[in-house]
Amino acid sequence: MMRRLAASLIFGLLPAIAQAQDLALPASARQLSDRTSPLDSYDLPTGSFADGTIPARRFEGRIERRTFRIDGASSTTLQLMAPLRDQLAGLGYDIVFECKDRDCGGFDFRFETEIVPAPDMHVDIRNYRFLSATRASDDAVSILVSRSGNAAYIQTIRVAPDGADPGSVTAHTAKNPEAGRELGQTLRHDGHVVLRDLEFDSGAGTLLPGPHLSLDRLAGYLRDHPEHRIALVGHSDSTGALATNITLSRQRANAVRDRLVEQFDIDPSRVEAEGVGYLAPIASNLTPEGRDANRRVEAVLLSTR
């Protein structure tokens, strides 16, 4: 009952799984990496770390390694894992092994099993879950879910047997009305777009190295439309004084502007930067998730030059 409830809470608005083949992730998940090897081997964990090793079964075939990140995630690792586990069972997989951080072996399990390197995957050794499943003798899947701060990470590794549909049991993000839009389409249609993958030092205006796919796409749009100008607008949550938040949000907008100018060679006269602090929220500041959503930088489309 609890498993079904968790699934309905997180995935209640998701469409049916396409052709009963794909694993549907939350609509807010964004893919970070896809490392597919046409022919490789994978040691599927079948038990917890013990006596210096992880029991495993070796599979060979097409190995599909994918990672996803969910920003502002409030769901527990079990709430994220349970619907995926149910989907695997519905596709005819047998759950071989499942564990939670300390029961898996904590630090040792995390560093002895295969993990896609950072920044494409992050595992908090105090807050993760792992699952492995098999179907027939040459078809296997593992799922790793972890939470770190206000973000959740999901890694899927699938061994596809020879002749299998490459798209079968591929994790994908669920579609919503905005999911099919490119950044430029949203910018033209709505007049603004949130640059959701930007990351800053905590409480500071320093933009982390990235990569930031949103900036790459925004720079591409500006190169394709040399007549357009934009304003980068920083926003904050309501914690602290307004003047302090306006200063911080302006610093972050300017950091994004500098990155566009210096890394992507965008004409600085085409990009303004401003900060408005907490004066334009998009969510309630009464919850951690709402405050996380309100801390953002938006690109606003201005009139043509």
mmCIF file of C-alpha atoms in Angstrom:
data_model
loop_
_atom_site.group_PDB
_atom_site.id
_atom_site.type_symbol
_atom_site.label_atom_id
_atom_site.label_comp_id
_atom_site.label_asym_id
_atom_site.label_seq_id
_atom_site.Cartn_x
_atom_site.Cartn_y
_atom_site.Cartn_z
ATOM 1 C CA MET A 1 0.000 0.000 0.000
ATOM 2 C CA MET A 2 2.775 2.467 0.942
ATOM 3 C CA ARG A 3 4.666 1.670 -2.243
ATOM 4 C CA ARG A 4 1.592 2.359 -4.355
ATOM 5 C CA LEU A 5 0.945 5.572 -2.449
ATOM 6 C CA ALA A 6 4.480 6.812 -3.048
ATOM 7 C CA ALA A 7 4.189 6.014 -6.717
ATOM 8 C CA SER A 8 0.888 7.845 -7.020
ATOM 9 C CA LEU A 9 2.202 10.910 -5.197
ATOM 10 C CA ILE A 10 5.220 11.325 -7.456
ATOM 11 C CA PHE A 11 4.019 9.969 -10.769
ATOM 12 C CA GLY A 12 0.287 10.590 -10.617
ATOM 13 C CA LEU A 13 0.468 13.116 -13.439
ATOM 14 C CA LEU A 14 2.804 11.106 -15.666
ATOM 15 C CA PRO A 15 1.624 9.636 -18.968
ATOM 16 C CA ALA A 16 1.565 5.910 -19.513
ATOM 17 C CA ILE A 17 4.978 4.387 -20.096
ATOM 18 C CA ALA A 18 5.608 4.494 -23.819
ATOM 19 C CA GLN A 19 4.907 1.060 -25.254
ATOM 20 C CA ALA A 20 5.384 -0.366 -21.732
ATOM 21 C CA GLN A 21 9.148 -0.222 -22.384
ATOM 22 C CA ASP A 22 10.603 2.926 -20.787
ATOM 23 C CA LEU A 23 11.143 3.882 -17.169
ATOM 24 C CA ALA A 24 9.482 7.221 -16.516
ATOM 25 C CA LEU A 25 11.300 9.636 -14.225
ATOM 26 C CA PRO A 26 9.748 12.771 -12.693
ATOM 27 C CA ALA A 27 9.097 15.574 -15.169
ATOM 28 C CA SER A 28 11.555 17.825 -13.326
ATOM 29 C CA ALA A 29 14.461 15.417 -13.895
ATOM 30 C CA ARG A 30 17.069 16.583 -16.395
ATOM 31 C CA GLN A 31 19.535 14.222 -17.985
ATOM 32 C CA LEU A 32 23.188 14.890 -17.182
ATOM 33 C CA SER A 33 24.935 12.144 -19.117
ATOM 34 C CA ASP A 34 24.505 9.224 -21.508
ATOM 35 C CA ARG A 35 27.485 6.896 -21.739
ATOM 36 C CA THR A 36 26.518 3.968 -23.928
ATOM 37 C CA SER A 37 28.996 1.260 -24.954
ATOM 38 C CA PRO A 38 27.966 -1.015 -27.858
ATOM 39 C CA LEU A 39 29.780 -3.939 -26.222
ATOM 40 C CA ASP A 40 31.106 -3.935 -22.662
ATOM 41 C CA SER A 41 30.805 -5.758 -19.349
ATOM 42 C CA TYR A 42 29.147 -4.765 -16.082
ATOM 43 C CA ASP A 43 29.394 -6.345 -12.659
ATOM 44 C CA LEU A 44 25.843 -6.177 -11.290
ATOM 45 C CA PRO A 45 25.900 -6.045 -7.462
ATOM 46 C CA THR A 46 23.880 -8.840 -5.905
ATOM 47 C CA GLY A 47 24.583 -8.153 -2.240
ATOM 48 C CA SER A 48 26.006 -5.720 0.302
ATOM 49 C CA PHE A 49 29.695 -4.993 0.766
ATOM 50 C CA ALA A 50 31.227 -7.617 3.061
ATOM 51 C CA ASP A 51 34.663 -9.156 3.640
ATOM 52 C CA GLY A 52 36.301 -6.562 1.410
ATOM 53 C CA THR A 53 34.135 -7.072 -1.676
ATOM 54 C CA ILE A 54 30.670 -6.754 -3.225
ATOM 55 C CA PRO A 55 29.125 -9.979 -4.530
ATOM 56 C CA ALA A 56 28.313 -9.452 -8.178
ATOM 57 C CA ARG A 57 27.274 -11.166 -11.370
ATOM 58 C CA ARG A 58 29.028 -10.205 -14.598
ATOM 59 C CA PHE A 59 26.929 -9.330 -17.659
ATOM 60 C CA GLU A 60 28.122 -8.585 -21.177
ATOM 61 C CA GLY A 61 26.328 -6.712 -23.927
ATOM 62 C CA ARG A 62 25.287 -3.182 -24.775
ATOM 63 C CA ILE A 63 25.816 -1.102 -21.591
ATOM 64 C CA GLU A 64 23.666 2.021 -21.218
ATOM 65 C CA ARG A 65 24.798 4.317 -18.395
ATOM 66 C CA ARG A 66 22.606 7.390 -17.789
ATOM 67 C CA THR A 67 22.397 9.946 -15.004
ATOM 68 C CA PHE A 68 19.752 12.516 -14.066
ATOM 69 C CA ARG A 69 19.405 15.370 -11.587
ATOM 70 C CA ILE A 70 16.253 16.741 -9.936
ATOM 71 C CA ASP A 71 16.709 20.254 -8.546
ATOM 72 C CA GLY A 72 14.715 21.328 -5.517
ATOM 73 C CA ALA A 73 13.776 17.726 -4.790
ATOM 74 C CA SER A 74 11.887 17.119 -1.550
ATOM 75 C CA SER A 75 11.076 13.419 -2.061
ATOM 76 C CA THR A 76 12.957 10.822 -0.052
ATOM 77 C CA THR A 77 15.160 8.295 -1.812
ATOM 78 C CA LEU A 78 12.474 5.660 -1.189
ATOM 79 C CA GLN A 79 9.783 7.852 -2.762
ATOM 80 C CA LEU A 80 11.996 8.197 -5.838
ATOM 81 C CA MET A 81 13.006 4.546 -5.984
ATOM 82 C CA ALA A 82 9.641 2.869 -5.287
ATOM 83 C CA PRO A 83 7.905 3.868 -8.572
ATOM 84 C CA LEU A 84 10.953 2.770 -10.590
ATOM 85 C CA ARG A 85 11.007 -0.561 -8.773
ATOM 86 C CA ASP A 86 7.305 -1.060 -9.525
ATOM 87 C CA GLN A 87 7.868 -0.247 -13.196
ATOM 88 C CA LEU A 88 10.669 -2.810 -13.438
ATOM 89 C CA ALA A 89 8.450 -5.446 -11.860
ATOM 90 C CA GLY A 90 5.733 -4.577 -14.373
ATOM 91 C CA LEU A 91 8.217 -5.127 -17.196
ATOM 92 C CA GLY A 92 8.975 -8.644 -15.978
ATOM 93 C CA TYR A 93 12.185 -7.993 -14.043
ATOM 94 C CA ASP A 94 13.031 -9.836 -10.839
ATOM 95 C CA ILE A 95 14.463 -7.666 -8.074
ATOM 96 C CA VAL A 96 17.748 -9.366 -7.186
ATOM 97 C CA PHE A 97 19.054 -7.003 -4.526
ATOM 98 C CA GLU A 98 17.992 -3.770 -2.836
ATOM 99 C CA CYS A 99 19.615 -1.803 -0.034
ATOM 100 C CA LYS A 100 19.851 1.569 1.701
ATOM 101 C CA ASP A 101 23.154 3.428 2.347
ATOM 102 C CA ARG A 102 24.445 1.872 5.601
ATOM 103 C CA ASP A 103 22.880 -1.530 4.847
ATOM 104 C CA CYS A 104 24.579 -1.518 1.442
ATOM 105 C CA GLY A 105 27.937 -0.971 3.065
ATOM 106 C CA GLY A 106 27.973 2.820 3.136
ATOM 107 C CA PHE A 107 31.259 4.279 1.915
ATOM 108 C CA ASP A 108 32.684 0.915 0.855
ATOM 109 C CA PHE A 109 29.728 -0.046 -1.336
ATOM 110 C CA ARG A 110 29.657 3.360 -2.999
ATOM 111 C CA PHE A 111 33.348 3.192 -3.929
ATOM 112 C CA GLU A 112 33.456 -0.464 -4.918
ATOM 113 C CA THR A 113 30.515 -0.403 -7.333
ATOM 114 C CA GLU A 114 30.411 1.394 -10.680
ATOM 115 C CA ILE A 115 29.396 5.067 -10.408
ATOM 116 C CA VAL A 116 29.434 7.597 -13.235
ATOM 117 C CA PRO A 117 32.042 10.225 -12.221
ATOM 118 C CA ALA A 118 31.101 13.650 -10.838
ATOM 119 C CA PRO A 119 29.661 16.087 -11.741
ATOM 120 C CA ASP A 120 27.335 13.789 -13.729
ATOM 121 C CA MET A 121 26.562 11.712 -10.620
ATOM 122 C CA HIS A 122 26.808 12.546 -6.936
ATOM 123 C CA VAL A 123 26.295 10.062 -4.109
ATOM 124 C CA ASP A 124 25.856 11.109 -0.501
ATOM 125 C CA ILE A 125 27.111 8.059 1.398
ATOM 126 C CA ARG A 126 24.589 8.812 4.169
ATOM 127 C CA ASN A 127 21.554 9.077 1.901
ATOM 128 C CA TYR A 128 21.298 6.708 -1.049
ATOM 129 C CA ARG A 129 19.453 3.589 -2.234
ATOM 130 C CA PHE A 130 20.482 0.914 -4.711
ATOM 131 C CA LEU A 131 18.545 -1.716 -6.621
ATOM 132 C CA SER A 132 19.540 -4.412 -9.103
ATOM 133 C CA ALA A 133 17.188 -6.479 -11.232
ATOM 134 C CA THR A 134 17.413 -9.120 -13.954
ATOM 135 C CA ARG A 135 15.205 -10.472 -16.699
ATOM 136 C CA ALA A 136 16.241 -13.713 -18.411
ATOM 137 C CA SER A 137 19.936 -14.622 -18.340
ATOM 138 C CA ASP A 138 21.430 -11.662 -20.184
ATOM 139 C CA ASP A 139 19.254 -8.644 -19.323
ATOM 140 C CA ALA A 140 20.033 -6.583 -16.198
ATOM 141 C CA VAL A 141 19.324 -3.145 -14.711
ATOM 142 C CA SER A 142 20.676 -1.272 -11.717
ATOM 143 C CA ILE A 143 19.299 1.953 -10.256
ATOM 144 C CA LEU A 144 21.079 4.218 -7.786
ATOM 145 C CA VAL A 145 19.244 7.139 -6.149
ATOM 146 C CA SER A 146 20.850 9.699 -3.845
ATOM 147 C CA ARG A 147 19.942 13.036 -2.284
ATOM 148 C CA SER A 148 22.414 15.820 -1.604
ATOM 149 C CA GLY A 149 21.221 19.170 -0.289
ATOM 150 C CA ASN A 150 18.310 20.368 -2.436
ATOM 151 C CA ALA A 151 19.030 18.016 -5.330
ATOM 152 C CA ALA A 152 18.456 14.351 -6.075
ATOM 153 C CA TYR A 153 20.536 12.232 -8.458
ATOM 154 C CA ILE A 154 19.523 9.080 -10.314
ATOM 155 C CA GLN A 155 21.847 6.679 -12.124
ATOM 156 C CA THR A 156 20.597 3.841 -14.304
ATOM 157 C CA ILE A 157 22.818 1.154 -15.808
ATOM 158 C CA ARG A 158 21.244 -1.301 -18.187
ATOM 159 C CA VAL A 159 22.799 -4.324 -19.884
ATOM 160 C CA ALA A 160 20.906 -4.966 -23.107
ATOM 161 C CA PRO A 161 21.333 -8.449 -24.590
ATOM 162 C CA ASP A 162 22.321 -8.929 -28.208
ATOM 163 C CA GLY A 163 19.471 -8.026 -30.527
ATOM 164 C CA ALA A 164 17.519 -6.063 -27.928
ATOM 165 C CA ASP A 165 15.822 -2.798 -28.761
ATOM 166 C CA PRO A 166 18.372 -0.105 -27.745
ATOM 167 C CA GLY A 167 15.534 2.004 -26.347
ATOM 168 C CA SER A 168 14.047 -0.738 -24.209
ATOM 169 C CA VAL A 169 13.956 0.026 -20.472
ATOM 170 C CA THR A 170 15.634 3.373 -21.073
ATOM 171 C CA ALA A 171 15.061 5.931 -18.344
ATOM 172 C CA HIS A 172 13.551 9.163 -19.606
ATOM 173 C CA THR A 173 11.995 12.235 -18.106
ATOM 174 C CA ALA A 174 8.230 12.507 -18.259
ATOM 175 C CA LYS A 175 6.893 15.094 -20.661
ATOM 176 C CA ASN A 176 5.024 18.196 -19.595
ATOM 177 C CA PRO A 177 3.707 21.077 -21.732
ATOM 178 C CA GLU A 178 7.090 22.843 -21.627
ATOM 179 C CA ALA A 179 9.315 19.811 -22.054
ATOM 180 C CA GLY A 180 9.379 19.843 -25.831
ATOM 181 C CA ARG A 181 10.303 23.499 -26.123
ATOM 182 C CA GLU A 182 13.786 24.704 -26.848
ATOM 183 C CA LEU A 183 15.078 27.547 -24.710
ATOM 184 C CA GLY A 184 14.706 30.003 -27.589
ATOM 185 C CA GLN A 185 11.097 29.003 -28.197
ATOM 186 C CA THR A 186 10.253 29.601 -24.544
ATOM 187 C CA LEU A 187 12.088 32.914 -24.568
ATOM 188 C CA ARG A 188 10.157 34.152 -27.611
ATOM 189 C CA HIS A 189 6.800 32.766 -26.477
ATOM 190 C CA ASP A 190 6.885 33.759 -22.788
ATOM 191 C CA GLY A 191 9.314 36.674 -22.941
ATOM 192 C CA HIS A 192 11.544 35.097 -20.299
ATOM 193 C CA VAL A 193 13.068 31.758 -19.326
ATOM 194 C CA VAL A 194 14.538 30.435 -16.081
ATOM 195 C CA LEU A 195 18.121 29.189 -16.435
ATOM 196 C CA ARG A 196 17.531 26.222 -14.160
ATOM 197 C CA ASP A 197 20.913 24.475 -14.216
ATOM 198 C CA LEU A 198 23.032 27.360 -12.874
ATOM 199 C CA GLU A 199 24.922 26.672 -9.662
ATOM 200 C CA PHE A 200 26.507 29.236 -7.360
ATOM 201 C CA ASP A 201 28.660 29.112 -4.257
ATOM 202 C CA SER A 202 26.359 29.055 -1.235
ATOM 203 C CA GLY A 203 25.406 32.592 -0.206
ATOM 204 C CA ALA A 204 27.766 34.100 -2.784
ATOM 205 C CA GLY A 205 27.642 35.497 -6.294
ATOM 206 C CA THR A 206 30.254 33.171 -7.808
ATOM 207 C CA LEU A 207 28.965 31.037 -10.693
ATOM 208 C CA LEU A 208 30.414 27.523 -10.517
ATOM 209 C CA PRO A 209 32.340 26.191 -13.560
ATOM 210 C CA GLY A 210 29.503 24.081 -14.960
ATOM 211 C CA PRO A 211 29.007 22.958 -17.649
ATOM 212 C CA HIS A 212 25.709 24.803 -17.872
ATOM 213 C CA LEU A 213 23.650 23.621 -20.819
ATOM 214 C CA SER A 214 21.239 26.557 -20.474
ATOM 215 C CA LEU A 215 24.042 29.064 -21.120
ATOM 216 C CA ASP A 216 25.227 27.132 -24.150
ATOM 217 C CA ARG A 217 21.695 27.221 -25.576
ATOM 218 C CA LEU A 218 21.173 30.869 -24.658
ATOM 219 C CA ALA A 219 24.444 31.843 -26.340
ATOM 220 C CA GLY A 220 23.419 29.870 -29.416
ATOM 221 C CA TYR A 221 20.116 31.720 -29.527
ATOM 222 C CA LEU A 222 21.847 35.099 -29.287
ATOM 223 C CA ARG A 223 24.267 34.168 -32.061
ATOM 224 C CA ASP A 224 21.360 33.097 -34.273
ATOM 225 C CA HIS A 225 19.418 36.303 -33.512
ATOM 226 C CA PRO A 226 21.952 39.148 -33.541
ATOM 227 C CA GLU A 227 19.117 41.713 -33.439
ATOM 228 C CA HIS A 228 17.946 40.570 -29.992
ATOM 229 C CA ARG A 229 19.015 41.766 -26.546
ATOM 230 C CA ILE A 230 18.388 40.185 -23.152
ATOM 231 C CA ALA A 231 18.387 41.144 -19.493
ATOM 232 C CA LEU A 232 19.610 38.663 -16.904
ATOM 233 C CA VAL A 233 17.601 39.079 -13.718
ATOM 234 C CA GLY A 234 18.687 37.537 -10.429
ATOM 235 C CA HIS A 235 16.097 36.469 -7.842
ATOM 236 C CA SER A 236 16.377 35.301 -4.239
ATOM 237 C CA ASP A 237 14.251 33.771 -1.522
ATOM 238 C CA SER A 238 12.891 35.929 1.313
ATOM 239 C CA THR A 239 15.545 35.048 3.883
ATOM 240 C CA GLY A 240 17.331 38.192 5.067
ATOM 241 C CA ALA A 241 16.982 41.888 4.298
ATOM 242 C CA LEU A 242 15.751 43.081 0.926
ATOM 243 C CA ALA A 243 18.829 45.235 0.258
ATOM 244 C CA THR A 244 21.130 42.282 0.917
ATOM 245 C CA ASN A 245 19.111 40.013 -1.340
ATOM 246 C CA ILE A 246 19.017 42.565 -4.148
ATOM 247 C CA THR A 247 22.813 42.891 -3.970
ATOM 248 C CA LEU A 248 23.329 39.105 -4.031
ATOM 249 C CA SER A 249 20.847 38.531 -6.847
ATOM 250 C CA ARG A 250 22.480 41.320 -8.898
ATOM 251 C CA GLN A 251 25.916 39.774 -8.322
ATOM 252 C CA ARG A 252 24.665 36.430 -9.612
ATOM 253 C CA ALA A 253 23.087 37.996 -12.682
ATOM 254 C CA ASN A 254 26.360 39.798 -13.403
ATOM 255 C CA ALA A 255 28.300 36.545 -12.975
ATOM 256 C CA VAL A 256 26.098 34.927 -15.617
ATOM 257 C CA ARG A 257 26.564 37.956 -17.890
ATOM 258 C CA ASP A 258 30.345 37.722 -17.481
ATOM 259 C CA ARG A 259 30.258 34.030 -18.384
ATOM 260 C CA LEU A 260 28.271 34.727 -21.560
ATOM 261 C CA VAL A 261 30.677 37.493 -22.571
ATOM 262 C CA GLU A 262 33.947 35.780 -21.672
ATOM 263 C CA GLN A 263 33.264 32.133 -22.477
ATOM 264 C CA PHE A 264 30.728 32.453 -25.299
ATOM 265 C CA ASP A 265 31.965 35.714 -26.837
ATOM 266 C CA ILE A 266 28.595 37.483 -26.647
ATOM 267 C CA ASP A 267 28.670 41.256 -27.237
ATOM 268 C CA PRO A 268 28.365 42.828 -23.746
ATOM 269 C CA SER A 269 26.139 45.595 -25.142
ATOM 270 C CA ARG A 270 23.459 42.962 -25.793
ATOM 271 C CA VAL A 271 23.247 41.693 -22.206
ATOM 272 C CA GLU A 272 22.048 43.660 -19.181
ATOM 273 C CA ALA A 273 22.156 42.373 -15.598
ATOM 274 C CA GLU A 274 19.961 43.310 -12.649
ATOM 275 C CA GLY A 275 18.755 41.875 -9.362
ATOM 276 C CA VAL A 276 15.367 42.189 -7.689
ATOM 277 C CA GLY A 277 15.896 40.088 -4.556
ATOM 278 C CA TYR A 278 12.703 38.462 -3.315
ATOM 279 C CA LEU A 279 10.236 40.798 -5.028
ATOM 280 C CA ALA A 280 9.162 38.406 -7.802
ATOM 281 C CA PRO A 281 8.724 34.886 -6.359
ATOM 282 C CA ILE A 282 7.488 31.966 -8.446
ATOM 283 C CA ALA A 283 6.734 29.779 -5.421
ATOM 284 C CA SER A 284 5.909 30.100 -1.733
ATOM 285 C CA ASN A 285 8.776 31.164 0.527
ATOM 286 C CA LEU A 286 7.159 29.184 3.366
ATOM 287 C CA THR A 287 8.683 25.872 2.260
ATOM 288 C CA PRO A 288 12.287 24.800 1.520
ATOM 289 C CA GLU A 289 11.237 23.707 -1.957
ATOM 290 C CA GLY A 290 9.622 27.060 -2.678
ATOM 291 C CA ARG A 291 12.631 29.018 -1.463
ATOM 292 C CA ASP A 292 14.899 26.848 -3.602
ATOM 293 C CA ALA A 293 12.764 27.543 -6.692
ATOM 294 C CA ASN A 294 12.814 31.284 -5.985
ATOM 295 C CA ARG A 295 16.624 31.399 -5.992
ATOM 296 C CA ARG A 296 17.178 31.689 -9.727
ATOM 297 C CA VAL A 297 18.442 33.729 -12.675
ATOM 298 C CA GLU A 298 16.102 34.433 -15.576
ATOM 299 C CA ALA A 299 16.815 35.643 -19.091
ATOM 300 C CA VAL A 300 14.317 38.286 -20.230
ATOM 301 C CA LEU A 301 13.930 39.090 -23.932
ATOM 302 C CA LEU A 302 14.144 42.813 -24.656
ATOM 303 C CA SER A 303 13.200 44.801 -27.736
ATOM 304 C CA THR A 304 15.395 44.442 -30.790
ATOM 305 C CA ARG A 305 18.404 46.699 -31.255
#
